[in-house]
Amino acid sequence: GAVVSQHPSWVICKSGTSVKIECRSLDFQATTMFWYRQFPKQSLMLMATSNEGSKATYEQGVEKDKFLINHASLTLSTLTVTSAHPEDSSFYICSASPLTMYSSPLHFGNGTRLTVT
Amino acid sequence: DAKTTQPTSMDCAEGRAANLPCNHSTISGNEYVYWYRQIHSQGPQYIIHGLKNNETNEMASLIITEDRKSSTLILPHATLRDTAVYYCIVRAVQGAQKLVFGQGTRLTINP
């Protein structure tokens, strides 16, 4: 159980275009989902906390107008990279945990590799 | 900032037990110790977590010292597929529940 699915697994886009990444909890509901970014040979960096029905909370240094997050339901959060540039090329990973389980671990999607040309 | 300290890398022979240490000397009473691993180009995989008692599941064992300032993840019979980066993370029981990743330990299992 506790499966988190991300789509797409990889995407290549041209500079200046926007890309949407989906994160779904397949067998549980999640009020909160988290978005991370990982550059080569580095650890995961938390970008933002996605809250169902309300605005996302962004970490310091992350541009909220560039990385749009929508959490419209208890099983789906989306991250849109707007006006993508080559420096946005990275591995984007989402995570979530079941709604009501105390201390339940976060489960992660398999990530989306974004390449901006 | 990450609140744990781990060795940068470790090696272990296939079939032997892999013992990965983690220091979390500033852990507070409402924080669990979580272990995840990340195999190249995949999302992190949950391994195990604990508060103060030792824990065991089908993947690993977690030994937490009595003062809770350090812990050890044990993979009892390491295989080549256990080669990964292992992250030890402390996480509050309440609140935002986010995970803050440190640099982790790159574990290499050698044949």
XYZ file of C-alpha atoms in Angstrom:
228
model
C 0.000 0.000 0.000
C 0.823 3.730 0.169
C 1.771 4.187 -3.471
C 2.614 7.593 -4.879
C 2.632 7.968 -8.635
C 4.251 10.719 -10.672
C 3.695 11.579 -14.281
C 5.526 11.979 -16.533
C 8.691 10.068 -15.649
C 10.720 12.314 -17.888
C 10.053 15.318 -20.070
C 12.070 17.429 -22.464
C 10.853 20.915 -23.219
C 12.083 24.022 -24.944
C 13.214 27.077 -23.058
C 10.337 29.432 -22.347
C 7.616 26.804 -22.276
C 5.749 25.477 -19.247
C 5.669 21.928 -17.964
C 3.153 20.311 -15.616
C 4.051 17.406 -13.365
C 1.369 15.362 -11.623
C 1.620 13.614 -8.276
C -1.092 11.168 -7.236
C -1.621 9.126 -4.108
C -3.100 5.928 -5.500
C -4.449 4.142 -2.442
C -4.747 6.798 0.225
C -5.784 10.388 0.729
C -3.288 13.120 1.548
C -4.082 16.594 2.843
C -0.461 17.521 2.376
C 2.037 16.653 -0.317
C 5.625 17.786 -0.653
C 7.657 18.718 -3.703
C 11.414 18.231 -3.839
C 14.094 18.974 -6.396
C 17.361 17.132 -6.795
C 20.358 18.187 -8.864
C 22.983 15.639 -9.943
C 25.083 14.266 -7.095
C 23.183 16.339 -4.560
C 20.586 15.554 -1.934
C 16.882 16.288 -2.155
C 15.898 19.885 -1.490
C 12.381 20.657 -0.304
C 10.717 23.182 -2.588
C 7.227 23.523 -1.213
C 4.445 22.029 0.828
C 1.232 21.498 -1.081
C -1.954 21.838 0.954
C -5.294 20.580 -0.302
C -7.731 23.429 -0.782
C -5.308 26.194 0.133
C -2.159 27.893 -1.044
C 1.144 26.087 -1.074
C 3.914 27.016 1.316
C 7.222 27.636 -0.408
C 10.691 27.239 1.051
C 12.982 30.214 1.141
C 14.485 30.957 -2.237
C 11.859 29.114 -4.261
C 9.909 31.385 -6.608
C 6.205 30.782 -6.155
C 5.338 32.426 -9.466
C 7.699 30.149 -11.316
C 6.768 26.899 -9.616
C 2.977 26.850 -9.485
C 1.461 24.251 -7.204
C -2.162 23.172 -7.230
C -3.595 20.650 -4.808
C -7.192 20.383 -5.958
C -8.090 17.077 -4.368
C -6.943 14.732 -1.629
C -5.186 12.522 -4.166
C -3.665 14.925 -6.669
C -1.116 17.715 -6.571
C 0.447 19.324 -9.615
C 3.652 21.297 -10.061
C 3.914 23.560 -13.084
C 7.307 24.904 -14.024
C 6.517 28.104 -15.885
C 8.771 29.691 -18.499
C 11.300 26.945 -18.020
C 14.989 27.630 -18.529
C 17.941 25.244 -18.758
C 18.825 25.883 -15.112
C 15.431 24.394 -14.171
C 16.583 21.048 -15.523
C 16.463 18.743 -12.543
C 14.866 15.706 -10.957
C 11.539 16.634 -9.343
C 10.080 14.316 -6.729
C 6.829 14.445 -4.789
C 5.836 12.749 -1.576
C 2.778 12.233 0.592
C 1.587 10.346 3.635
C -1.835 8.980 4.551
C -4.225 11.541 5.955
C -4.897 10.326 9.437
C -2.057 8.019 10.347
C 0.037 9.384 13.185
C 3.764 9.356 12.375
C 3.025 7.593 9.105
C 6.070 7.721 6.840
C 6.128 9.851 3.732
C 6.079 7.862 0.531
C 7.731 9.133 -2.586
C 6.979 9.048 -6.250
C 9.617 7.842 -8.675
C 10.400 11.345 -9.787
C 10.225 13.341 -13.006
C 13.394 14.172 -14.854
C 12.999 17.535 -16.562
C 15.385 18.608 -19.290
C 15.029 22.116 -20.683
C 16.775 22.723 -23.990
C 18.825 22.226 8.059
C 19.324 18.501 8.449
C 19.752 17.487 12.084
C 21.699 14.311 11.477
C 25.298 13.387 10.721
C 26.208 10.352 8.650
C 29.432 9.077 7.086
C 29.751 10.107 3.473
C 30.361 6.603 2.187
C 30.696 2.994 3.276
C 31.521 -0.316 1.678
C 30.234 -3.743 2.609
C 30.753 -7.213 1.221
C 27.804 -9.000 -0.283
C 26.157 -11.348 2.197
C 27.524 -9.542 5.232
C 25.590 -7.268 7.542
C 25.745 -3.583 6.665
C 25.678 -1.293 9.695
C 24.989 2.349 8.911
C 25.464 4.812 11.766
C 23.688 8.096 12.289
C 24.238 10.799 14.849
C 21.267 12.918 15.927
C 22.476 14.405 19.170
C 19.970 17.275 19.149
C 16.891 15.110 18.653
C 13.908 16.176 20.710
C 11.353 14.058 22.482
C 8.699 14.394 19.805
C 10.928 13.421 16.891
C 11.156 10.047 15.242
C 14.182 8.671 13.430
C 13.406 7.706 9.831
C 15.559 5.878 7.328
C 15.153 6.082 3.589
C 17.301 4.982 0.715
C 17.586 6.207 -2.837
C 18.729 4.045 -5.656
C 20.076 5.956 -8.619
C 17.435 7.922 -10.548
C 14.549 6.754 -8.384
C 12.505 8.348 -5.627
C 13.497 7.644 -2.014
C 12.242 4.377 -0.581
C 11.039 4.192 3.014
C 12.919 1.612 5.085
C 12.018 1.923 8.747
C 11.383 4.391 11.545
C 11.384 4.441 15.326
C 10.967 6.641 18.367
C 12.990 5.015 21.134
C 12.590 1.269 20.903
C 14.501 -0.897 18.487
C 12.502 -1.798 15.408
C 12.697 -4.566 12.841
C 10.870 -5.200 9.605
C 11.404 -7.270 6.491
C 13.993 -4.852 5.156
C 16.128 -3.873 8.122
C 16.605 -3.363 11.832
C 16.893 -0.023 13.589
C 18.858 0.236 16.799
C 18.404 3.467 18.756
C 20.648 4.223 21.715
C 19.048 4.721 25.079
C 19.784 8.449 25.058
C 18.385 8.602 21.497
C 21.366 10.602 20.306
C 22.388 8.065 17.706
C 21.076 5.097 15.812
C 22.234 2.318 13.508
C 20.462 0.872 10.523
C 21.281 -2.771 9.970
C 20.812 -4.585 6.695
C 21.339 -8.169 7.877
C 22.445 -9.806 4.624
C 23.417 -7.144 2.132
C 22.950 -7.807 -1.573
C 24.171 -5.904 -4.600
C 20.705 -4.378 -4.913
C 21.206 -2.650 -1.560
C 23.742 -0.308 -3.141
C 22.173 3.122 -2.656
C 22.348 6.381 -0.743
C 20.892 5.937 2.735
C 19.347 8.877 4.529
C 18.779 9.150 8.258
C 16.224 11.855 9.068
C 14.598 13.101 12.242
C 11.021 14.209 11.854
C 8.550 15.708 14.255
C 5.493 13.660 15.049
C 3.277 16.707 14.785
C 3.333 19.772 12.623
C 4.386 20.036 9.006
C 5.675 16.459 8.813
C 8.134 17.394 6.121
C 11.377 15.488 5.690
C 14.615 17.454 5.493
C 17.319 15.442 3.773
C 21.004 15.620 4.590
C 23.736 14.251 2.362
C 23.253 10.652 3.430
C 25.646 7.707 3.237
C 26.540 6.191 -0.097
C 26.619 2.455 0.595
C 28.355 0.249 -1.930
C 27.895 -3.498 -1.711
C 30.833 -5.325 -3.245
C 30.637 -8.841 -4.713
